[in-house]
XYZ file of N, CA, C and O in Angstrom:
688
model
N -116.335 173.042 -100.436
C -115.642 171.635 -99.733
C -117.020 171.619 -98.556
O -117.284 172.681 -97.904
N -117.350 170.791 -98.834
C -118.961 170.466 -97.815
C -117.816 170.423 -96.078
O -116.749 169.770 -96.291
N -119.199 170.430 -95.859
C -118.933 170.411 -94.121
C -118.363 169.024 -93.899
O -117.532 168.435 -92.948
N -118.624 168.089 -94.724
C -117.854 166.538 -94.442
C -116.567 166.079 -94.467
O -116.025 165.335 -93.839
N -116.911 167.459 -96.082
C -114.942 167.113 -96.249
C -114.183 167.569 -95.277
O -113.219 167.080 -95.200
N -114.330 168.820 -94.801
C -113.929 169.930 -93.355
C -114.179 169.166 -92.902
O -112.432 168.426 -92.224
N -114.605 167.663 -92.210
C -114.753 167.338 -90.431
C -113.463 165.884 -91.130
O -112.307 165.599 -89.842
N -113.333 165.360 -91.801
C -112.804 164.332 -92.755
C -110.860 164.538 -92.530
O -110.559 163.787 -92.201
N -110.648 165.800 -93.091
C -109.644 166.699 -93.052
C -109.277 166.881 -91.579
O -108.323 166.722 -91.628
N -110.246 167.428 -90.559
C -109.713 167.935 -89.641
C -109.116 167.418 -89.004
O -108.687 166.972 -88.060
N -110.550 165.752 -89.156
C -109.890 164.167 -88.044
C -108.554 163.315 -88.467
O -107.414 163.087 -87.715
N -108.382 164.055 -90.290
C -106.578 162.971 -90.464
C -105.934 164.256 -89.819
O -105.306 162.931 -89.291
N -106.271 164.874 -90.308
C -105.075 165.592 -89.812
C -104.658 166.222 -88.116
O -103.643 165.652 -87.444
N -105.814 165.564 -87.211
C -105.767 165.237 -85.288
C -104.965 164.060 -85.133
O -104.479 164.268 -84.057
N -105.443 163.179 -85.797
C -104.907 161.511 -85.843
C -103.771 161.464 -86.413
O -102.511 161.442 -85.937
N -102.833 161.612 -87.391
C -102.159 162.041 -88.287
C -100.698 163.431 -87.667
O -98.867 162.249 -87.586
N -101.476 164.336 -86.671
C -100.442 165.342 -86.679
C -99.697 164.573 -85.707
O -98.086 164.024 -85.311
N -99.945 163.709 -84.509
C -99.595 163.918 -82.559
C -98.497 162.327 -83.360
O -97.366 161.630 -82.581
N -98.451 161.437 -84.593
C -97.527 160.384 -84.410
C -96.799 161.580 -85.189
O -95.270 160.620 -85.001
N -96.441 162.128 -86.438
C -94.952 162.907 -87.139
C -95.021 162.928 -85.265
O -92.908 162.751 -84.873
N -94.915 164.249 -84.115
C -93.978 164.504 -83.855
C -93.725 163.483 -82.564
O -92.466 163.771 -82.359
N -94.311 162.224 -82.770
C -94.011 161.623 -81.230
C -92.579 161.117 -81.877
O -91.923 160.113 -81.889
N -92.344 160.194 -83.343
C -91.538 159.923 -83.960
C -90.593 160.458 -83.332
O -89.099 160.092 -84.525
N -90.279 162.045 -82.993
C -89.303 163.131 -83.716
C -89.203 163.694 -82.427
O -88.067 163.756 -81.521
N -89.088 163.520 -81.333
C -89.654 163.480 -79.737
C -88.616 162.831 -78.767
O -88.506 162.089 -79.120
N -88.481 163.355 -78.081
C -87.707 162.640 -76.830
C -88.622 161.108 -76.339
O -87.911 160.346 -76.206
N -89.837 161.436 -76.253
C -90.568 159.895 -76.099
C -90.752 159.198 -77.309
O -90.091 158.328 -76.888
N -90.229 159.773 -78.018
C -89.908 158.327 -79.541
C -88.638 157.974 -78.746
O -88.567 157.091 -78.905
N -87.304 158.832 -79.015
C -86.562 157.863 -78.288
C -86.147 157.173 -76.543
O -85.636 156.428 -76.716
N -86.925 157.946 -76.054
C -87.436 156.762 -74.837
C -87.794 155.669 -75.132
O -87.559 154.820 -74.387
N -89.183 155.125 -75.784
C -89.477 154.172 -76.097
C -88.775 152.967 -76.654
O -88.605 152.244 -76.695
N -87.997 153.887 -78.360
C -86.835 152.756 -78.617
C -86.008 153.052 -77.901
O -85.235 151.623 -78.283
N -85.771 153.686 -76.479
C -84.215 153.021 -75.905
C -84.651 151.491 -75.430
O -84.173 151.040 -75.141
N -85.875 151.677 -74.615
C -86.952 151.109 -73.157
C -86.828 149.150 -74.818
O -85.814 148.460 -74.072
N -86.881 149.547 -75.713
C -86.754 148.586 -76.658
C -85.661 147.602 -76.495
O -85.637 146.729 -77.184
N -85.091 149.139 -77.266
C -83.968 148.483 -78.162
C -82.662 147.278 -77.002
O -82.234 146.208 -76.475
N -82.738 147.826 -75.289
C -82.343 147.832 -73.703
C -82.849 145.746 -74.312
O -82.966 144.379 -73.807
N -84.443 145.789 -73.937
C -85.847 145.104 -73.407
C -85.429 143.715 -74.979
O -85.266 143.162 -74.575
N -84.372 144.693 -76.069
C -84.910 143.410 -76.737
C -83.153 142.905 -77.303
O -82.847 141.821 -78.693
N -82.191 142.272 -76.440
C -81.040 142.564 -76.424
C -81.366 140.895 -76.192
O -81.247 141.430 -74.434
N -80.493 140.473 -76.952
C -80.508 139.109 -76.524
C -79.789 138.328 -75.128
O -79.881 137.401 -74.209
N -78.644 139.248 -75.191
C -78.009 138.707 -74.594
C -78.108 139.325 -73.140
O -77.695 138.940 -71.876
N -79.101 140.036 -72.951
C -79.329 141.083 -71.858
C -80.842 139.543 -70.698
O -81.191 139.441 -71.474
N -79.901 139.899 -69.245
C -80.964 138.517 -69.255
C -81.464 139.343 -67.402
O -81.506 140.874 -67.171
N -82.434 138.328 -66.744
C -82.227 138.424 -65.362
C -80.902 139.242 -64.823
O -81.457 139.378 -63.289
N -79.628 138.608 -65.046
C -78.843 138.805 -63.691
C -78.035 139.975 -63.790
O -77.432 140.223 -63.568
N -78.416 140.627 -65.251
C -78.300 142.206 -65.588
C -79.071 143.103 -65.043
O -79.964 142.665 -65.485
N -78.751 144.526 -65.294
C -79.579 145.677 -64.721
C -79.211 146.420 -65.154
O -78.466 147.135 -65.041
N -80.132 147.083 -66.547
C -79.090 147.762 -66.873
C -80.378 149.487 -67.395
O -81.620 149.153 -67.342
N -79.707 150.696 -66.661
C -80.883 152.141 -66.342
C -80.352 152.786 -67.778
O -79.297 153.389 -68.021
N -81.325 153.144 -68.338
C -81.399 154.356 -69.516
C -81.940 155.915 -68.885
O -82.733 155.994 -68.935
N -81.096 156.729 -68.857
C -81.374 158.449 -69.281
C -81.245 159.013 -69.927
O -79.887 158.727 -70.881
N -82.374 160.122 -70.823
C -82.297 160.429 -71.860
C -81.699 162.210 -71.158
O -82.915 162.186 -70.722
N -81.603 162.691 -71.665
C -81.295 164.134 -71.856
C -81.427 164.906 -73.084
O -80.373 164.722 -73.944
N -82.376 165.174 -73.025
C -81.871 165.619 -74.937
C -81.466 164.504 -75.968
O -82.749 163.858 -76.479
N -80.346 165.278 -76.721
C -79.942 163.918 -77.282
C -78.998 162.951 -77.094
O -78.257 162.083 -77.971
N -79.189 162.720 -75.510
C -77.898 162.270 -75.238
C -78.742 160.546 -74.177
O -79.260 161.227 -73.588
N -77.527 160.327 -73.928
C -78.053 158.753 -73.034
C -77.544 158.837 -72.291
O -75.670 158.110 -73.081
N -77.454 158.520 -70.897
C -76.301 158.165 -70.152
C -76.669 156.189 -69.808
O -78.163 156.253 -68.999
N -75.790 155.297 -69.848
C -76.232 154.523 -69.882
C -75.641 154.192 -68.294
O -74.318 153.894 -68.648
N -76.144 153.591 -67.371
C -75.621 152.897 -66.180
C -75.722 151.383 -65.888
O -77.210 151.001 -66.219
N -76.341 150.840 -64.619
C -76.484 149.457 -64.077
C -75.105 148.684 -63.869
O -73.975 148.857 -63.723
N -75.347 147.056 -63.992
C -75.047 146.437 -63.967
C -75.028 145.383 -65.129
O -75.819 144.259 -64.841
N -73.473 144.221 -65.123
C -73.578 143.571 -65.938
C -72.938 142.801 -65.827
O -72.175 142.390 -65.576
N -72.993 141.025 -66.569
C -72.178 139.696 -65.810
C -71.184 139.858 -66.979
O -70.125 138.902 -67.190
N -71.758 140.619 -68.511
C -69.697 140.256 -69.006
C -69.472 141.321 -70.531
O -70.580 142.362 -70.462
N -68.721 142.328 -70.676
C -68.249 142.978 -71.319
C -68.934 142.985 -72.436
O -69.429 144.243 -73.122
N -68.683 142.055 -72.788
C -69.613 142.203 -74.180
C -71.551 142.449 -73.667
O -72.291 143.435 -75.201
N -71.655 142.370 -73.501
C -73.854 142.791 -72.835
C -72.607 144.371 -73.085
O -74.147 144.814 -73.732
N -72.329 144.491 -72.392
C -71.981 146.280 -72.024
C -72.105 146.907 -73.178
O -72.554 148.350 -73.612
N -70.922 145.946 -74.350
C -70.560 146.370 -75.531
C -71.392 146.638 -76.748
O -72.438 147.858 -77.247
N -72.482 145.597 -76.231
C -74.107 145.302 -77.748
C -74.790 146.037 -76.881
O -75.667 147.378 -77.726
N -74.826 146.681 -75.874
C -76.474 147.618 -75.275
C -76.052 148.946 -75.979
O -76.752 149.423 -76.472
N -74.594 149.447 -75.764
C -74.444 151.216 -75.736
C -74.417 150.595 -77.570
O -74.878 152.070 -77.856
N -74.180 149.633 -78.345
C -74.169 150.225 -79.885
C -75.346 149.841 -80.672
O -75.551 150.675 -81.282
N -76.303 149.185 -80.103
C -78.522 149.278 -80.031
C -78.536 150.476 -80.232
O -79.666 151.293 -80.389
N -78.175 151.420 -78.457
C -78.383 152.573 -78.603
C -77.496 153.598 -79.286
O -79.128 154.429 -79.867
N -76.437 153.865 -79.465
C -75.983 154.954 -80.583
C -76.880 154.557 -82.126
O -76.801 155.880 -82.839
N -77.656 153.763 -82.324
C -77.931 153.216 -83.399
C -79.347 154.152 -83.269
O -80.164 153.511 -84.612
N -80.418 154.217 -82.321
C -81.652 154.853 -82.137
C -81.426 155.797 -82.847
O -81.039 157.029 -82.911
N -82.440 156.816 -84.018
C -82.515 157.783 -84.293
C -82.973 158.556 -83.557
O -84.048 158.804 -82.888
N -82.364 159.826 -83.570
C -82.810 160.803 -82.363
C -81.747 160.960 -80.817
O -81.462 161.880 -80.428
N -80.304 159.405 -81.513
C -79.415 159.500 -79.945
C -78.596 160.779 -80.614
O -77.802 159.573 -82.361
N -77.667 161.004 -80.195
C -76.210 162.395 -81.026
C -74.581 160.762 -80.125
O -73.897 161.351 -80.233
N -75.322 161.336 -78.789
C -74.828 160.928 -77.532
C -74.851 159.423 -76.734
O -75.484 159.562 -76.373
N -73.843 157.928 -77.121
C -73.741 157.317 -75.113
C -73.025 157.377 -74.201
O -71.366 157.699 -74.649
N -73.511 157.634 -73.578
C -72.775 157.536 -72.439
C -72.793 156.814 -71.908
O -73.508 156.484 -70.147
N -71.642 155.267 -71.827
C -71.841 153.370 -71.454
C -70.691 153.677 -70.303
O -69.913 153.822 -70.413
N -71.583 153.727 -69.134
C -71.073 153.418 -67.657
C -71.553 152.590 -67.357
O -71.654 152.578 -65.974
N -72.025 151.509 -67.699
C -72.617 149.954 -67.227
C -71.411 149.719 -66.599
O -70.598 149.583 -67.407
N -71.131 149.021 -65.715
C -70.210 148.409 -64.524
C -70.108 147.211 -65.077
O -71.301 146.025 -65.187
N -69.157 146.271 -65.290
C -69.185 145.187 -65.891
C -68.909 143.863 -64.419
O -67.594 143.972 -63.532
N -69.926 142.976 -63.865
C -69.523 142.337 -63.102
C -68.711 141.123 -62.878
O -68.240 141.183 -63.837
N -67.684 141.279 -61.173
C -66.258 140.208 -61.307
C -66.765 138.793 -62.454
O -68.198 137.922 -61.501
N -65.625 138.424 -63.072
C -66.460 136.749 -63.428
C -65.968 135.487 -62.274
O -65.167 135.106 -61.903
N -66.963 135.747 -60.765
C -66.783 134.773 -60.475
C -67.825 133.938 -59.657
O -68.737 133.667 -59.494
N -66.699 132.679 -60.378
C -67.983 131.004 -59.422
C -69.148 131.621 -58.688
O -69.885 130.375 -58.454
N -68.688 131.593 -57.378
C -69.235 131.285 -56.341
C -70.140 132.619 -56.800
O -71.806 132.484 -56.117
N -69.957 133.667 -57.005
C -71.119 134.757 -57.132
C -72.657 134.015 -58.378
O -73.828 133.490 -58.215
N -72.085 132.926 -59.952
C -72.689 132.611 -60.118
C -73.808 132.105 -59.858
O -74.846 131.757 -59.841
N -72.820 130.883 -59.183
C -73.775 129.378 -57.917
C -74.869 130.938 -57.235
O -75.742 129.776 -57.485
N -73.895 131.334 -56.851
C -75.748 132.074 -55.579
C -76.710 132.783 -56.892
O -77.681 132.820 -56.577
N -76.171 133.026 -58.222
C -77.554 133.634 -58.913
C -78.264 132.696 -59.157
O -79.840 132.868 -59.554
N -77.936 131.573 -59.721
C -78.743 130.328 -60.081
C -79.714 129.954 -59.072
O -80.571 129.883 -58.915
N -78.532 130.507 -57.924
C -79.833 129.578 -56.599
C -81.083 130.212 -56.495
O -82.085 130.103 -55.960
N -80.943 131.736 -56.145
C -81.503 132.760 -56.351
C -82.854 133.057 -57.201
O -84.082 133.176 -56.779
N -82.121 132.595 -58.333
C -82.741 132.794 -59.802
C -84.437 131.917 -59.352
O -85.386 131.777 -59.604
N -83.481 130.413 -58.748
C -84.213 128.776 -59.222
C -84.964 129.156 -57.722
O -86.332 128.349 -57.580
N -85.132 129.707 -56.969
C -85.877 130.335 -56.015
C -87.150 130.847 -55.670
O -88.088 130.661 -55.243
N -87.180 131.585 -56.516
C -87.924 132.676 -56.644
C -88.675 132.396 -57.826
O -90.001 132.406 -57.540
N -88.240 132.273 -58.651
C -88.551 131.938 -59.970
C -89.636 130.130 -60.539
O -89.988 129.816 -61.348
N -89.260 129.994 -59.401
C -89.431 128.476 -59.183
C -90.816 127.905 -58.381
O -90.997 127.259 -58.488
N -90.688 129.199 -57.271
C -92.048 129.455 -56.577
C -93.144 129.142 -57.293
O -93.490 130.466 -58.151
N -94.220 128.819 -57.407
C -95.545 129.117 -58.258
C -96.110 130.614 -58.082
O -96.488 130.466 -59.305
N -95.756 131.122 -56.948
C -96.049 132.796 -57.543
C -95.836 133.192 -57.824
O -96.193 133.923 -59.025
N -94.677 133.210 -58.762
C -93.611 133.526 -59.723
C -93.797 132.140 -60.887
O -93.012 133.039 -62.437
N -94.673 131.930 -60.967
C -93.795 130.767 -62.113
C -94.873 131.688 -63.447
O -94.187 131.289 -64.849
N -95.943 132.497 -63.709
C -96.441 134.001 -64.755
C -95.404 134.171 -64.726
O -95.253 134.790 -66.444
N -94.889 135.003 -63.873
C -93.358 135.575 -64.679
C -91.972 134.442 -65.090
O -91.651 135.032 -66.168
N -91.938 134.003 -64.550
C -90.486 133.090 -65.120
C -91.149 132.491 -66.459
O -90.497 132.262 -67.572
N -92.336 133.110 -67.033
C -92.627 133.053 -67.982
C -92.259 133.507 -69.215
O -92.995 132.968 -70.773
N -92.125 134.507 -69.002
C -92.388 135.816 -69.933
C -90.654 135.622 -70.668
O -90.049 135.301 -70.114
N -91.142 137.017 -71.574
C -89.467 136.668 -72.679
C -88.917 137.398 -72.198
O -87.187 137.329 -72.266
N -89.100 138.181 -71.311
C -88.450 139.445 -70.433
C -88.405 139.824 -68.444
O -89.357 140.333 -68.851
N -88.974 138.429 -67.908
C -89.246 138.044 -66.045
C -88.864 139.365 -65.877
O -87.884 140.282 -65.736
N -89.409 140.281 -64.906
C -89.434 141.766 -64.199
C -88.491 141.427 -63.495
O -87.596 142.865 -63.061
N -88.326 140.660 -61.795
C -87.564 140.545 -61.376
C -85.587 139.870 -61.599
O -85.264 139.060 -63.039
N -84.947 140.442 -61.977
C -83.410 140.819 -61.751
C -82.543 140.947 -60.488
O -82.693 141.459 -59.918
N -81.531 139.718 -61.155
C -80.979 139.256 -59.811
C -79.357 140.155 -59.596
O -78.857 139.097 -60.721
N -79.519 140.427 -58.991
C -77.675 140.916 -58.799
C -76.970 140.679 -58.055
O -77.409 140.955 -56.938
N -75.630 139.998 -58.354
C -75.263 139.516 -56.848
C -73.075 139.710 -57.678
O -72.926 139.751 -59.063
N -73.045 141.096 -56.838
C -71.539 141.427 -57.027
C -70.793 141.044 -55.414
O -71.175 141.234 -54.563
N -69.660 139.964 -55.640
C -69.270 139.598 -54.469
C -69.978 138.364 -53.442
O -69.639 139.553 -51.527
N -70.739 138.235 -53.529
C -72.167 137.567 -52.453
C -72.864 138.214 -51.865
O -73.802 138.198 -50.781
N -72.897 139.790 -52.194
C -74.006 140.703 -52.033
C -75.271 140.404 -53.256
O -75.131 140.684 -54.228
N -76.171 140.441 -52.926
C -77.692 140.113 -53.909
C -78.307 141.800 -53.611
O -78.828 142.203 -52.578
N -78.370 142.523 -54.553
C -79.954 142.947 -54.753
C -80.850 142.385 -56.108
O -80.798 141.663 -57.505
N -82.642 142.660 -55.697
C -83.694 142.490 -56.146
C -84.066 143.490 -56.624
O -83.833 144.019 -56.688
N -84.074 143.856 -57.942
C -84.423 144.878 -59.120
C -85.819 143.995 -59.891
O -85.723 143.152 -60.148
N -86.701 144.996 -60.037
C -87.271 145.365 -60.868
C -88.624 145.234 -60.781
O -89.288 146.130 -59.385
N -89.937 144.751 -61.349
C -91.600 145.763 -60.977
C -91.936 144.439 -60.642
O -92.140 143.465 -61.320
N -92.924 144.746 -59.282
C -93.459 142.908 -59.176
C -95.064 143.525 -58.985
O -95.215 144.666 -58.697
N -96.176 142.846 -58.641
C -97.674 143.088 -59.160
C -97.885 143.845 -56.790
O -98.820 144.562 -57.486
N -97.448 143.342 -56.097
C -98.079 144.053 -55.362
C -97.023 143.928 -54.116
O -95.829 143.332 -54.860
N -97.279 144.294 -53.112
C -96.056 143.954 -51.951
C -96.202 142.665 -51.238
O -95.275 142.463 -50.937
N -97.117 141.619 -51.340
C -96.938 140.597 -51.001
C -96.276 139.960 -51.733
O -94.901 139.296 -51.389
N -96.164 139.751 -53.410
C -95.179 139.112 -54.608
C -93.475 140.159 -53.200
O -92.445 140.055 -53.895
N -93.436 141.276 -53.933
C -92.395 141.998 -53.308
C -91.401 141.373 -51.655
O -90.127 141.283 -52.023
N -92.308 141.453 -51.074
C -92.103 140.373 -49.829
C -91.406 138.862 -49.985
O -90.464 138.477 -49.132
N -92.705 138.223 -50.429
C -92.211 136.752 -50.917
C -90.802 136.875 -51.516
O -90.248 135.797 -51.134
N -91.013 137.301 -52.545
C -89.208 137.601 -53.360
C -88.274 137.500 -52.309
O -86.967 136.514 -52.644
N -88.695 138.834 -51.471
C -87.237 138.803 -50.300
C -86.770 138.036 -50.173
O -85.834 136.964 -49.799
N -88.026 137.271 -49.374
C -88.070 135.797 -48.447
C -87.155 134.542 -49.071
O -86.590 133.911 -48.879
N -88.136 134.172 -50.283
C -87.519 133.473 -51.485
C -85.802 133.715 -51.299
O -84.975 132.667 -51.611
N -85.239 134.792 -51.654
C -83.946 135.183 -51.468
C -83.359 134.743 -50.345
O -81.945 134.887 -51.078
N -83.200 135.375 -49.215
C -82.614 134.541 -48.380
C -82.687 133.882 -47.895
O -82.899 132.627 -47.995
N -81.697 133.333 -47.161
C -80.940 132.450 -46.799
C -80.120 130.768 -47.408
O -79.975 130.241 -47.943
N -79.542 132.074 -48.956
C -78.912 131.014 -49.488
C -77.406 131.485 -49.556
O -76.810 130.456 -51.230
N -76.975 132.056 -49.140
C -75.446 132.174 -48.823
C -74.782 133.356 -48.999
O -73.509 133.408 -49.525
N -75.849 134.392 -49.316
C -75.523 135.539 -49.333
C -74.827 136.301 -48.262
O -75.208 136.151 -47.603
N -74.397 137.455 -48.939
C -73.395 138.008 -47.596
C -74.430 139.538 -46.826
O -74.906 139.293 -45.822
N -75.333 139.911 -48.083
C -76.586 141.258 -47.983
C -77.329 140.664 -49.328
O -77.234 140.341 -49.940
N -78.389 140.661 -48.881
C -79.711 141.415 -49.907
C -80.700 142.434 -49.541
O -80.603 143.105 -48.185
N -80.368 142.904 -50.625
C -81.383 144.556 -50.927
C -82.085 144.224 -51.619
O -82.303 143.196 -53.086
N -83.253 144.838 -50.950
C -84.805 144.294 -51.933
C -85.573 145.755 -53.005
O -85.691 146.645 -51.676
N -84.836 146.387 -53.590
C -85.135 147.272 -54.874
C -86.660 147.230 -55.072
O -86.663 147.742 -56.383
N -87.231 145.802 -55.400
C -88.200 145.562 -56.497
C -89.170 146.831 -55.770
O -89.816 146.882 -55.102
N -90.131 147.545 -57.255
C -90.859 147.859 -57.226
C -92.396 147.767 -57.377
O -91.756 145.991 -57.618
N -93.453 147.942 -56.666
C -94.554 147.352 -57.162
C -95.173 148.586 -58.153
O -94.893 149.509 -58.263
N -96.019 148.028 -59.091
C -96.756 148.230 -60.612
C -97.637 149.528 -59.975
O -98.042 149.794 -58.719
N -97.739 150.413 -60.686
C -97.942 151.801 -60.244
C -96.896 152.953 -59.338
O -97.574 153.725 -58.920
N -95.982 152.045 -58.598
C -94.572 153.533 -58.041
C -93.856 153.280 -58.534
O -93.325 152.889 -59.695
C-alpha cells in the first residue's frame, strides 16, 4: 500500500469514526432532544420546557399553556433513537383569561420594541414569557446584560403580581 493510500485511509477513518460514535451516544440524544422540542409547532414563547438526559432516560420539566403540548412533546421525545424512558413532569398552566391577556401585553411590550425586533423575526424567539396566576417569569437567552435589563423593564408595570427575570446572556 502506498503512503498516499495509507494517508487517504487514515483520513477517511478519522473523519468517519466520530460521526458513527456521535450518532449513538448521549450527545446525539441531547441534540435530537433539543430539535424535537424546538420543532414542535405547538410550543411557543409562552411555554418553557427543560429536558435532562441521564443515560437513556429523559426528564421533561417546565410549564406549558395546554395539556396537548405536554403530550406532544412527550411523544416526540419518546420517538428519539436511544431514549428508553421519558418522565414527563411538565406542568400545565391554569387556563385563565387574565393570564392570557398579561402574556400578550408582555410579549407586545418586549417583541414590539426595536431592540428585540431581530428576535421577534426568528422562527423560535429566545425570550419565553411564563405567566401563572399573574406572576411573570422571563426565561431564555439574550445577547447582552443591556438586553436582559431592557426586557425586564419592558415587562414591568403591565399588571403583573410579580416579575422574575431568569434571562441568561450568551456564553453564561
